PDB file of C-alpha atoms and ligand atoms in Angstrom:
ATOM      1  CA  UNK A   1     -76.063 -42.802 204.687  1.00  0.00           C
ATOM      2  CA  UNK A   2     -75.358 -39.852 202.878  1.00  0.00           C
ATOM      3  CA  UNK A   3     -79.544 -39.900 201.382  1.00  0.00           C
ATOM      4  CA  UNK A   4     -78.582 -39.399 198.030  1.00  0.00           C
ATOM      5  CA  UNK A   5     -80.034 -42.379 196.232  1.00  0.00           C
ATOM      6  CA  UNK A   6     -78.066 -41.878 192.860  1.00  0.00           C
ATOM      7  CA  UNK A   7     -74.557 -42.325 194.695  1.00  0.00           C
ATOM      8  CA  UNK A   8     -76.075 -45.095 197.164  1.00  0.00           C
ATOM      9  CA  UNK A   9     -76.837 -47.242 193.822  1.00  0.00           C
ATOM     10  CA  UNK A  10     -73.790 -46.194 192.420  1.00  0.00           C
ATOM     11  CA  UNK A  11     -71.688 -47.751 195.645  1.00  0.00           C
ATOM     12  CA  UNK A  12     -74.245 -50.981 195.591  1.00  0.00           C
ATOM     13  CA  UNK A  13     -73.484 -51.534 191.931  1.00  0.00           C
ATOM     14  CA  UNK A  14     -69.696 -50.961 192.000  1.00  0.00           C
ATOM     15  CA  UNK A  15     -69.267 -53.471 195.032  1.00  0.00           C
ATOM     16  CA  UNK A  16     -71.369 -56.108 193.622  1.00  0.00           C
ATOM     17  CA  UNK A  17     -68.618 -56.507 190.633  1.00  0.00           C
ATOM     18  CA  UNK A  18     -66.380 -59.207 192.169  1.00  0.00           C
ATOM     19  CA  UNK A  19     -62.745 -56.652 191.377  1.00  0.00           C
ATOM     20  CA  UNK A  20     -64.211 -54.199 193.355  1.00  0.00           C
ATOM     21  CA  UNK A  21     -66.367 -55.890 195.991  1.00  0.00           C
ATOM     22  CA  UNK A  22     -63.904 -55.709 198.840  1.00  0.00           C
ATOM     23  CA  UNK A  23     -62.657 -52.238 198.586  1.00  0.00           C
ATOM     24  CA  UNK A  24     -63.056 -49.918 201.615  1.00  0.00           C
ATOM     25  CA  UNK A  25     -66.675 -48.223 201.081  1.00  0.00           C
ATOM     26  CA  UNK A  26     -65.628 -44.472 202.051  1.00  0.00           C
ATOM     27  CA  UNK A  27     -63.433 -45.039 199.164  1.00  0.00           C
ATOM     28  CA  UNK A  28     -66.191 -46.308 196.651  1.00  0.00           C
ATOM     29  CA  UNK A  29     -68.293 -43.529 198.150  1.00  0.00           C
ATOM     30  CA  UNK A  30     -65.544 -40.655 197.709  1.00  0.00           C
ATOM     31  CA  UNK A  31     -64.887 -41.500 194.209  1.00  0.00           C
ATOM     32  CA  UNK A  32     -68.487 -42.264 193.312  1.00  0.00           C
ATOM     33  CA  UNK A  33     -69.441 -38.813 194.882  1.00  0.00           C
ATOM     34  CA  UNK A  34     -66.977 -36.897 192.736  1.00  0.00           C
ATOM     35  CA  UNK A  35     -67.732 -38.940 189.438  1.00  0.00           C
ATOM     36  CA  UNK A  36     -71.459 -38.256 189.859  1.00  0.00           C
ATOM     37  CA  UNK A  37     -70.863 -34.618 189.855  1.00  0.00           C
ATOM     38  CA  UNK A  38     -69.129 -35.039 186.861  1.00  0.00           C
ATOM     39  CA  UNK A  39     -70.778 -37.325 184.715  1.00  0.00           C
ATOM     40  CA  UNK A  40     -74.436 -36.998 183.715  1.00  0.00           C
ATOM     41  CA  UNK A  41     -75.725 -40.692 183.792  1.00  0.00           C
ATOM     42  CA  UNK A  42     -75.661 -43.023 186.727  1.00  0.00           C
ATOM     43  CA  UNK A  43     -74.024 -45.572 184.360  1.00  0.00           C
ATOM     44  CA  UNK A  44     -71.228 -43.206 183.341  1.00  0.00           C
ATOM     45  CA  UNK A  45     -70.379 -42.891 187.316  1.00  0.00           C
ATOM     46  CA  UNK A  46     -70.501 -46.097 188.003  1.00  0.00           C
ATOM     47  CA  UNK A  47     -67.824 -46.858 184.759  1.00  0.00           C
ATOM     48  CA  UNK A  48     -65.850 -43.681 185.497  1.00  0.00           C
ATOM     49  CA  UNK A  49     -65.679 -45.123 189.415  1.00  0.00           C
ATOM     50  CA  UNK A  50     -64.745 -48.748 188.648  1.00  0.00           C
ATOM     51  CA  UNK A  51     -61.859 -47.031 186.128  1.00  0.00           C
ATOM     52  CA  UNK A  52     -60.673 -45.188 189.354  1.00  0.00           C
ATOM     53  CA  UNK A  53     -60.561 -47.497 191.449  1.00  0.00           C
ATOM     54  CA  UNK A  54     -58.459 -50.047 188.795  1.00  0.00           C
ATOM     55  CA  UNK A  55     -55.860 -46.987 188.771  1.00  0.00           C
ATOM     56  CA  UNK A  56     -55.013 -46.115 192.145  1.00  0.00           C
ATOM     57  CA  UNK A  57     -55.645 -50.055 193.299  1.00  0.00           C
ATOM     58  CA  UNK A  58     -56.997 -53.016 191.251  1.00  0.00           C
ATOM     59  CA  UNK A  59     -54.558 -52.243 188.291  1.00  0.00           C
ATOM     60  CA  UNK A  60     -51.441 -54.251 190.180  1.00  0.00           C
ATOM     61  CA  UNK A  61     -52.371 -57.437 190.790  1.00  0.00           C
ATOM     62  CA  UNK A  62     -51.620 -59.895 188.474  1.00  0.00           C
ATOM     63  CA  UNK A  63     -54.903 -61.540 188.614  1.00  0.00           C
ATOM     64  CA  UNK A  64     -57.388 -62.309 191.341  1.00  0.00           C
ATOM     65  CA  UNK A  65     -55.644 -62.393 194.288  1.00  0.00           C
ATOM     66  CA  UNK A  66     -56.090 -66.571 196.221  1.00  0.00           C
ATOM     67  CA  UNK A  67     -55.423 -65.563 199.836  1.00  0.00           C
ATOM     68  CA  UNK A  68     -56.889 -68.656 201.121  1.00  0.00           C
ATOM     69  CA  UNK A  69     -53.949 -70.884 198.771  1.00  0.00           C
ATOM     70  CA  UNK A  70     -51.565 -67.892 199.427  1.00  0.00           C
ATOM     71  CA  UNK A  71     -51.926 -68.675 203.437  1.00  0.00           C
ATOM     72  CA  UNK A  72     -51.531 -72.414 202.957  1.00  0.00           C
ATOM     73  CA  UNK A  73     -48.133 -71.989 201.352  1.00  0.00           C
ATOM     74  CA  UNK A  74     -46.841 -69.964 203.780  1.00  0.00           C
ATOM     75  CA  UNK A  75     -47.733 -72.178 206.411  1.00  0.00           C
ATOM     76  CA  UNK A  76     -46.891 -75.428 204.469  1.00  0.00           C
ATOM     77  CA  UNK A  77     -43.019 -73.838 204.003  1.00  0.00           C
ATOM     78  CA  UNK A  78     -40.901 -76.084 206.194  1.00  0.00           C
ATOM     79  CA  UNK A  79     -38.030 -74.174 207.055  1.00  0.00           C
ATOM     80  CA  UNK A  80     -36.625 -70.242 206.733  1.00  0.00           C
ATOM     81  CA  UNK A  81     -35.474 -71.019 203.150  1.00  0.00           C
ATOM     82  CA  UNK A  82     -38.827 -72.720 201.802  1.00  0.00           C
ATOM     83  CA  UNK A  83     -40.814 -69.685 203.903  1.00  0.00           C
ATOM     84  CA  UNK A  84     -38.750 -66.847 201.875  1.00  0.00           C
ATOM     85  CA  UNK A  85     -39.487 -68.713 198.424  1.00  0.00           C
ATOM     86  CA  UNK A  86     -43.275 -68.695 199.153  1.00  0.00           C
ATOM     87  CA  UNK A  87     -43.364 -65.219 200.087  1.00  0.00           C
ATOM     88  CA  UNK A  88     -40.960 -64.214 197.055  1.00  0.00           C
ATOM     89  CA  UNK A  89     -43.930 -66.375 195.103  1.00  0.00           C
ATOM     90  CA  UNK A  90     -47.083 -64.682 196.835  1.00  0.00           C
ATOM     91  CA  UNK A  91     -45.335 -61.000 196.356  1.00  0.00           C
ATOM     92  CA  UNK A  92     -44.578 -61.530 192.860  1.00  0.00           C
ATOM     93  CA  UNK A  93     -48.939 -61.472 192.261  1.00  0.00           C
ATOM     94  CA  UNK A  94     -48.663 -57.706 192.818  1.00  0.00           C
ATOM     95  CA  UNK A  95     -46.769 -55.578 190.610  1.00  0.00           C
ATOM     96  CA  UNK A  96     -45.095 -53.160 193.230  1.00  0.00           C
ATOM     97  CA  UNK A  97     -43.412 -55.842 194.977  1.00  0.00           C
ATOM     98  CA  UNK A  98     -43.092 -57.901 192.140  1.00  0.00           C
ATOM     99  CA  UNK A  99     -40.833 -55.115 190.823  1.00  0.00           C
ATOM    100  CA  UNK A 100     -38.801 -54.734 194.182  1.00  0.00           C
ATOM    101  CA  UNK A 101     -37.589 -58.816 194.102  1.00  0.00           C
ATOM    102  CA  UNK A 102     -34.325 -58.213 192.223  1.00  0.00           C
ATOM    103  CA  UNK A 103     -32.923 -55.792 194.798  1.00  0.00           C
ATOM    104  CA  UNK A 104     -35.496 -56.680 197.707  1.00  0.00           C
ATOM    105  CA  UNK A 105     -32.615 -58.740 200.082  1.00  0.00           C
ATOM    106  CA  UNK A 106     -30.520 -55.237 200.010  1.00  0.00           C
ATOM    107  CA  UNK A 107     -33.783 -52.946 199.882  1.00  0.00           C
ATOM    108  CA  UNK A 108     -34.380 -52.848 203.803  1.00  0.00           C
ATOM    109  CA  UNK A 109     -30.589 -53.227 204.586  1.00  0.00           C
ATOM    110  CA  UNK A 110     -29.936 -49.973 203.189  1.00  0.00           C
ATOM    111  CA  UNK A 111     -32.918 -47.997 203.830  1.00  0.00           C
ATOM    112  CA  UNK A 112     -32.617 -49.112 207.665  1.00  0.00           C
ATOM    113  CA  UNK A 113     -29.045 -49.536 207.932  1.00  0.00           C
ATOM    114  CA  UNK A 114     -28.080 -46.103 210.173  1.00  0.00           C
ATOM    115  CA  UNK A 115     -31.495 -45.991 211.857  1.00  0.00           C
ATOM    116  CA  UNK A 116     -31.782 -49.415 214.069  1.00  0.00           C
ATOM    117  CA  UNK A 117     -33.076 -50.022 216.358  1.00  0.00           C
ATOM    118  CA  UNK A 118     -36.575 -50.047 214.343  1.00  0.00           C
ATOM    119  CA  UNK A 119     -39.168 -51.281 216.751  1.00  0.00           C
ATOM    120  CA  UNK A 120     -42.407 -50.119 215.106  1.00  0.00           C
ATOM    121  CA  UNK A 121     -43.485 -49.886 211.502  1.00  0.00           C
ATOM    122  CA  UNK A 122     -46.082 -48.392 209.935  1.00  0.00           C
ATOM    123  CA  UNK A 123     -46.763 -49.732 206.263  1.00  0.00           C
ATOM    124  CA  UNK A 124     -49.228 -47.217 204.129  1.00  0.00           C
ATOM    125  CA  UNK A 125     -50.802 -48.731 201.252  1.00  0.00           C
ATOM    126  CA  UNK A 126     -49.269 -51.502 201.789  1.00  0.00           C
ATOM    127  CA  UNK A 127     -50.407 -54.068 198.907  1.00  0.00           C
ATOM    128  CA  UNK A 128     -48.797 -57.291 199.801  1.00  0.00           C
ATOM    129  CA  UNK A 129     -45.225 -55.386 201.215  1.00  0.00           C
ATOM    130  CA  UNK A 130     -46.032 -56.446 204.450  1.00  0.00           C
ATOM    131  CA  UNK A 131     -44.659 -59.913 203.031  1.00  0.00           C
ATOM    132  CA  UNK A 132     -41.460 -58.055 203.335  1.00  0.00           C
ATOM    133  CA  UNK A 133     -41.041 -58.864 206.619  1.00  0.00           C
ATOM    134  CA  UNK A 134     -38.378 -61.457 207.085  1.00  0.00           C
ATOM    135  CA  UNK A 135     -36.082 -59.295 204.866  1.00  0.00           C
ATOM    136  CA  UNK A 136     -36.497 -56.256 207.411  1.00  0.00           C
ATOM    137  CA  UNK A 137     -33.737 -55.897 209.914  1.00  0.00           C
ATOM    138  CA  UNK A 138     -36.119 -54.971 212.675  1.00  0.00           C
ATOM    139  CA  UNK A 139     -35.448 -54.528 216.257  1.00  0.00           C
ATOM    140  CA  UNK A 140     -37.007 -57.983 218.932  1.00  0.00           C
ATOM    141  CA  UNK A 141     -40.487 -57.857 219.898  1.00  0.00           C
ATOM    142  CA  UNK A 142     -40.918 -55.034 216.967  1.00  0.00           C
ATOM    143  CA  UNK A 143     -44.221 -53.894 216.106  1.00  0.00           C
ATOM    144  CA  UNK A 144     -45.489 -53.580 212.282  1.00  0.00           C
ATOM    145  CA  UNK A 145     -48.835 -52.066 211.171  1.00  0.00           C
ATOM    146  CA  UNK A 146     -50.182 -52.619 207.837  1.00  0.00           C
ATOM    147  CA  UNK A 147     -52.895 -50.319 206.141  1.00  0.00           C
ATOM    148  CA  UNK A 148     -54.665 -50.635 202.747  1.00  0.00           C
ATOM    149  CA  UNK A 149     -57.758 -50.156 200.942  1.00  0.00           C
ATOM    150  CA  UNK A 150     -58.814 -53.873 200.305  1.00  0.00           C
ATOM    151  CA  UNK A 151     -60.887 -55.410 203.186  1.00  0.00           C
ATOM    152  CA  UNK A 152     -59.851 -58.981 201.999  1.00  0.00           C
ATOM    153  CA  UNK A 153     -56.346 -58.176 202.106  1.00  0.00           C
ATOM    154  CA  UNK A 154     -55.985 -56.968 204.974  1.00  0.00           C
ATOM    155  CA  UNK A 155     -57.847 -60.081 206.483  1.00  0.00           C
ATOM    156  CA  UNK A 156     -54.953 -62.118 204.456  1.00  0.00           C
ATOM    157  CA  UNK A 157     -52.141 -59.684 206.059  1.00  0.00           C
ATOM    158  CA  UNK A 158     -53.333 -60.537 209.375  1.00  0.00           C
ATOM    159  CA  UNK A 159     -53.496 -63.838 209.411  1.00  0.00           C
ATOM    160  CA  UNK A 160     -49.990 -63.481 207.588  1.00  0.00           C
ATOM    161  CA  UNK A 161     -48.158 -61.834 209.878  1.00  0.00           C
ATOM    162  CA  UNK A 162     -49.289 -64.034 212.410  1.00  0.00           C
ATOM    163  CA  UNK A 163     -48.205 -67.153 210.770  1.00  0.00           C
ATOM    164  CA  UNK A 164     -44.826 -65.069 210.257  1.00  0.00           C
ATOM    165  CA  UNK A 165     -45.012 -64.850 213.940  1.00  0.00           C
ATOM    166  CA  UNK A 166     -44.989 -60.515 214.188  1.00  0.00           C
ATOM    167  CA  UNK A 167     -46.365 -58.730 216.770  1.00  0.00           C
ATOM    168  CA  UNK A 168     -48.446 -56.950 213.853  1.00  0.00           C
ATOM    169  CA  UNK A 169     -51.432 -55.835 212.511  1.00  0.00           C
ATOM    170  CA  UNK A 170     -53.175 -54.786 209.225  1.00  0.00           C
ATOM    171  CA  UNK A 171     -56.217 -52.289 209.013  1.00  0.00           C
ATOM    172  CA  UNK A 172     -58.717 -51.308 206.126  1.00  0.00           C
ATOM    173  CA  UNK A 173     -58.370 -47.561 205.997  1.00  0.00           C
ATOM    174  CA  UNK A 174     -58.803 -45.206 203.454  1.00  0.00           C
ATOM    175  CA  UNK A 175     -56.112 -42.912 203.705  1.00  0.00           C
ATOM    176  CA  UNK A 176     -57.506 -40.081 202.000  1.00  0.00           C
ATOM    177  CA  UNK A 177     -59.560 -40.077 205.054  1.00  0.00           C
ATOM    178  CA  UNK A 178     -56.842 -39.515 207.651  1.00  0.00           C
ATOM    179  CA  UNK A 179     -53.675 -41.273 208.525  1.00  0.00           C
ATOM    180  CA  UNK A 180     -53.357 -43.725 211.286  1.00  0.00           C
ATOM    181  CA  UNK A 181     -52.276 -41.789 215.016  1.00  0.00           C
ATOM    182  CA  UNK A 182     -50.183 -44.425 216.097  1.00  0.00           C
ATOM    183  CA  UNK A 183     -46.137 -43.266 217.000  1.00  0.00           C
ATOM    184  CA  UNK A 184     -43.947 -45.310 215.064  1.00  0.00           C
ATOM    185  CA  UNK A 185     -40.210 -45.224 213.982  1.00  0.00           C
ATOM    186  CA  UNK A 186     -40.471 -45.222 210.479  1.00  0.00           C
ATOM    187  CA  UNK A 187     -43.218 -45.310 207.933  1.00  0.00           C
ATOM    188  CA  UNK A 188     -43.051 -46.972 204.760  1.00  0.00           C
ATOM    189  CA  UNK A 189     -45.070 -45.102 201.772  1.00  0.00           C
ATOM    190  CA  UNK A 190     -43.752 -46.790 198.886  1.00  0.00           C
ATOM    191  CA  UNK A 191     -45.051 -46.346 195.491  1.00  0.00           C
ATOM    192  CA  UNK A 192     -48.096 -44.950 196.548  1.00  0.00           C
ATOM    193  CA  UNK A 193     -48.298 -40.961 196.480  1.00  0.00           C
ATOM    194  CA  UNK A 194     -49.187 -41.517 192.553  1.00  0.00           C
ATOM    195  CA  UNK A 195     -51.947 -43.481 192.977  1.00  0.00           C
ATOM    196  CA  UNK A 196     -53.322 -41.072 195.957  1.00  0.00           C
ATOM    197  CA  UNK A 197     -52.953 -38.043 194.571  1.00  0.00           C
ATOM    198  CA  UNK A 198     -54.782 -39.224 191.340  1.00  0.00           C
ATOM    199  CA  UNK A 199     -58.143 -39.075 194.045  1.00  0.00           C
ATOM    200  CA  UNK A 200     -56.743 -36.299 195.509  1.00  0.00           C
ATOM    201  CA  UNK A 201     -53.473 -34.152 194.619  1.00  0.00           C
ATOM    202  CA  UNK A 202     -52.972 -32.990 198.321  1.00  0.00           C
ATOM    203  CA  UNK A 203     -52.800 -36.030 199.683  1.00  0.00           C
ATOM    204  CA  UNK A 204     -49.288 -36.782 199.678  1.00  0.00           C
ATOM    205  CA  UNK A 205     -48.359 -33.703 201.653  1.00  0.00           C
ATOM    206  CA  UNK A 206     -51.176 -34.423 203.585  1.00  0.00           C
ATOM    207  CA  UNK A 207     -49.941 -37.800 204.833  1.00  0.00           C
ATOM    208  CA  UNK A 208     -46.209 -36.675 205.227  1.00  0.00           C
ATOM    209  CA  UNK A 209     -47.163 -33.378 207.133  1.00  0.00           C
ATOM    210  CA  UNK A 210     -49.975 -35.182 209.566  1.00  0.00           C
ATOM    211  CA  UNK A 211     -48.190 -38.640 210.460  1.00  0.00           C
ATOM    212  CA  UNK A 212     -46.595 -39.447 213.918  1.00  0.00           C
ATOM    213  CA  UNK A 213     -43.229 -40.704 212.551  1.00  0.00           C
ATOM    214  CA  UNK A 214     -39.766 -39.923 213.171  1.00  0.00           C
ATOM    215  CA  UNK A 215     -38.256 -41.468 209.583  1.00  0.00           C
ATOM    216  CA  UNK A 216     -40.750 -41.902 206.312  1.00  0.00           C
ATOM    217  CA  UNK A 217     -39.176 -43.828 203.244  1.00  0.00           C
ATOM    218  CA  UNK A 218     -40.969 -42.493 200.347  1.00  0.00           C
ATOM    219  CA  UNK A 219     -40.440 -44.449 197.422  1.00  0.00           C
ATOM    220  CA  UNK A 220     -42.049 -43.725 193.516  1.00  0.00           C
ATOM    221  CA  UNK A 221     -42.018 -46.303 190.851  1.00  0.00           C
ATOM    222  CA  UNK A 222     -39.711 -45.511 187.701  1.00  0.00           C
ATOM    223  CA  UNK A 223     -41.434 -47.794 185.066  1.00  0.00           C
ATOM    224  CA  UNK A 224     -44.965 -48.469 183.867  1.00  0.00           C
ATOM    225  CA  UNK A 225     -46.860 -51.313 185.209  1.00  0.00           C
ATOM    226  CA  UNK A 226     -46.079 -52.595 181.440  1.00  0.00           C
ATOM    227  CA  UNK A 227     -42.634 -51.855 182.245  1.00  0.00           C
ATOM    228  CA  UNK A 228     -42.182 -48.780 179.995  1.00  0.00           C
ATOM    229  CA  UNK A 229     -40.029 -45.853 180.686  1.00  0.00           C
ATOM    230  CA  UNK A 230     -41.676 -42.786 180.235  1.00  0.00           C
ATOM    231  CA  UNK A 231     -39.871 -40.729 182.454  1.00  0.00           C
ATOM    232  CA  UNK A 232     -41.295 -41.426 185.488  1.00  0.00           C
ATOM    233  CA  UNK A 233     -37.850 -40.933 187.442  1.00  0.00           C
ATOM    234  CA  UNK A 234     -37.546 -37.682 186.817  1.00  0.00           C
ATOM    235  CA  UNK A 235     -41.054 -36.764 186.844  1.00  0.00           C
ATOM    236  CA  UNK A 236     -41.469 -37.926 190.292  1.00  0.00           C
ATOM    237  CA  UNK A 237     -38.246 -36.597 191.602  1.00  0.00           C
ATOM    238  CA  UNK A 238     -39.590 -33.314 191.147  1.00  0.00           C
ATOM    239  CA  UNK A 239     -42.891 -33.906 192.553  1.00  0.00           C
ATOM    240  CA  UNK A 240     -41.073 -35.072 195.596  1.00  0.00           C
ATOM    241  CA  UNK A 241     -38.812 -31.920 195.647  1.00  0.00           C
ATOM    242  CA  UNK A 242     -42.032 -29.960 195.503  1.00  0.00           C
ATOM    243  CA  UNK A 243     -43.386 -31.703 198.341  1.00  0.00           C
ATOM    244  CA  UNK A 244     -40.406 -31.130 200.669  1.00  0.00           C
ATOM    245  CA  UNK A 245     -39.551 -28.037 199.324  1.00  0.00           C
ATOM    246  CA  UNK A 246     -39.934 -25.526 202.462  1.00  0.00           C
ATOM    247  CA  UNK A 247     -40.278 -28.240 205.213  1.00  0.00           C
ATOM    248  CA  UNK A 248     -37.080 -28.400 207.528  1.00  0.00           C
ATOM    249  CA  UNK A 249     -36.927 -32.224 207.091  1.00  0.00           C
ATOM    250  CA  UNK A 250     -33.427 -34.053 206.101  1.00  0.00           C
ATOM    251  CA  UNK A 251     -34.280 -35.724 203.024  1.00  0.00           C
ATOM    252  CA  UNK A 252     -31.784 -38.438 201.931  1.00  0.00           C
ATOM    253  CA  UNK A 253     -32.041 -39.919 198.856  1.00  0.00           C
ATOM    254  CA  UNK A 254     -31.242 -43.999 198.192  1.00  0.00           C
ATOM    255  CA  UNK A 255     -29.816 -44.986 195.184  1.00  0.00           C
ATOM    256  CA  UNK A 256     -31.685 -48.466 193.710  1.00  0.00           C
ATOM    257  CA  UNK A 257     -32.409 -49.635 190.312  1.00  0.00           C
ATOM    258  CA  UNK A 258     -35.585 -49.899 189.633  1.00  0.00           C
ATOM    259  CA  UNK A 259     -37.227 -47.657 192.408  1.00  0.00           C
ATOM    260  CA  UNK A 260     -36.724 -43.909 193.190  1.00  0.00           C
ATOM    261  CA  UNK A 261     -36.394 -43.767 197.573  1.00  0.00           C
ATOM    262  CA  UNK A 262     -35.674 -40.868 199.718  1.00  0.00           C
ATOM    263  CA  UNK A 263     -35.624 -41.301 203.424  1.00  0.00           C
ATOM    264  CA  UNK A 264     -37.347 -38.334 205.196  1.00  0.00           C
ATOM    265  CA  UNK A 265     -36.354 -37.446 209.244  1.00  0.00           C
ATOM    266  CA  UNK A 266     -38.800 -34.869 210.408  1.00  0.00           C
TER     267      UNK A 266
HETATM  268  C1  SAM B 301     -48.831 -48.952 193.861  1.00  0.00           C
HETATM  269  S1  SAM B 301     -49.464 -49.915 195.170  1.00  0.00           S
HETATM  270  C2  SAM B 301     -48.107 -49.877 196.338  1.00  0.00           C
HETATM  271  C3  SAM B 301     -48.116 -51.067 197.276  1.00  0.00           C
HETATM  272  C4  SAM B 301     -46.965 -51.132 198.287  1.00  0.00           C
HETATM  273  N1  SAM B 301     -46.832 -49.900 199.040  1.00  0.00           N
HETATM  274  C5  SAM B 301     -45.663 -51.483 197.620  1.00  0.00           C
HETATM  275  O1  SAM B 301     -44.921 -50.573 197.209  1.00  0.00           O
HETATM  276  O2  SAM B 301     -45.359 -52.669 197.473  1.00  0.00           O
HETATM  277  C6  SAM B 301     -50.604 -48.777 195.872  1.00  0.00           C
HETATM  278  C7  SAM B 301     -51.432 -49.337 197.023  1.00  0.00           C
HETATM  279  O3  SAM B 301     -52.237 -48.272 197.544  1.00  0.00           O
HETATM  280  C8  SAM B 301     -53.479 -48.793 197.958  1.00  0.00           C
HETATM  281  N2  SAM B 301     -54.406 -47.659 198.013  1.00  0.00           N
HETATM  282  C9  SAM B 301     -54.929 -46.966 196.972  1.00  0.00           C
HETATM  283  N3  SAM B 301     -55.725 -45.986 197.421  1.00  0.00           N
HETATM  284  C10 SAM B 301     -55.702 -46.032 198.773  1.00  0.00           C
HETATM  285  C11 SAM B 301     -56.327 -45.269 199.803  1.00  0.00           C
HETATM  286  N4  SAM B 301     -57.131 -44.245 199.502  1.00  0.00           N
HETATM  287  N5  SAM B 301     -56.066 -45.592 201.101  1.00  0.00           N
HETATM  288  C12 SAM B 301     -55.242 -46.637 201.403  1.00  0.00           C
HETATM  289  N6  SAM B 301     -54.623 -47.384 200.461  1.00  0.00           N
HETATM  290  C13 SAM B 301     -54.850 -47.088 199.169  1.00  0.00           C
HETATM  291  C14 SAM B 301     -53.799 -49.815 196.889  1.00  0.00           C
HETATM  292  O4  SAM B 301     -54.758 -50.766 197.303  1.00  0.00           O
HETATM  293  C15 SAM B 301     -52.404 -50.450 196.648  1.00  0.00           C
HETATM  294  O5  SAM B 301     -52.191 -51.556 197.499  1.00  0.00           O
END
């Protein structure tokens, strides 16, 4: 309880709308916070908060998410074919990985290729990329875990990996509020700087300075969520530049249509 009854009825009205009902409250709370210092009626908060929050989250899914259908078809698939089809189908309701299909059975082929074995992943802001999985060419027995805003999907991400069989798990964490502390091999924090540093514009070297990894891939979308180019490529190449610039990491960049990836070794 923070005692501040104008932001505690701002977080009770945003999470009774049914977009924003399952998102992480720290986040509702940190946005809320910020907006009520800005705005000067309750009302405006709460609009300027539920604006946010479609930005950096609700803005790329297609529509409202069915995890409960979603889970059915995956486990209704009746062989590795019918299984990659569904998940092609299921990751195709969020615009990130919708956007990755075309070039998503040489995406992990190439961004892993010289660093096997992988045996633990950590996925930031993952959306539904942990869907990914049977494309990744992952070490036996590998570990993957999954972290995003959304307390309903991360329930569907764990029961998802599990019916993929990985040794995985997802967790509802607010990044903004510290990165997981967990060792991995590689992190994957793809297409989600933009959307963190609009709550906060340190948090990208924040993240990439403070996690326990040995490789990050870093990835930035090049189109609008309309599919517009504006830019974006080499917009966010420089931001990335900046970020690096003065850290004594090898940064290699990986050439893809349609996403802009650099593979960090600290
Ligand atoms: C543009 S999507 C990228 C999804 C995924 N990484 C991919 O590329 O397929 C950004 C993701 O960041 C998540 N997100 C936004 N703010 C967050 C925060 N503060 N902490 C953790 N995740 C957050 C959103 O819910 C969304 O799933």
């Amino acid at each position: 309880m923070t005692g501040d009854p104008r932001l505690e009825a701002l977080v009770a009205q945003v999470r009774q709308s049914r977009k924003y009902r399952a998102v992480a409250e720290p986040l509702v709370r940190r946005i809320g916070a910020a907006e009520l210092r800005r705005r000067s009626s309750l009302g405006e908060a709460v609009k300027a908060t539920k604006n946010k929050l479609h930005q950096v989250a609700g803005l790329y899914f297609a529509g409202q998410p069915d995890y409960d259908g979603w889970l059915r078809q995956i486990a209704q698939a009746t062989d590795e074919g019918a299984r990659r089809a569904a998940l092609r189908a299921i990751m195709a309701q969020h615009a990130s990985t919708r956007e990755r299909l075309p070039i998503l059975e040489s995406f992990y082929q190439r961004v892993f290729a010289d660093i096997a074995p992988v045996r633990s992943v950590l996925d930031l802001a993952c959306g539904l990329n942990p869907l990914s999985l049977p494309w990744m060419p992952l070490a036996a027995g590998a570990t993957y875990h999954a972290v995003d805003v959304y307390e309903d999907l991360v329930d569907f991400l764990q029961r998802a990996l599990a019916l993929l069989g990985a040794a995985g798990r997802a967790e509802v964490r607010d990044l903004l509020a510290g990165s997981p502390a967990d060792e991995a091999d590689v992190a994957l924090l793809l297409k989600a700087i933009p959307c963190l540093e609009q709550l906060d514009p340190a948090a990208g070297a924040f993240i990439l300075d403070t996690i326990n990894v040995r490789h990050i891939v870093v990835s930035f979308p090049t189109r609008t969520v309309g599919g517009w180019d504006v830019g974006m490529r080499q917009a966010y190449a420089a931001r990335f530049r900046a970020l690096t610039a003065g850290r004594r990491w090898h940064v290699e960049p990986i050439a893809f249509a349609g996403e802009l990836v650099f593979r960090v070794t600290k």
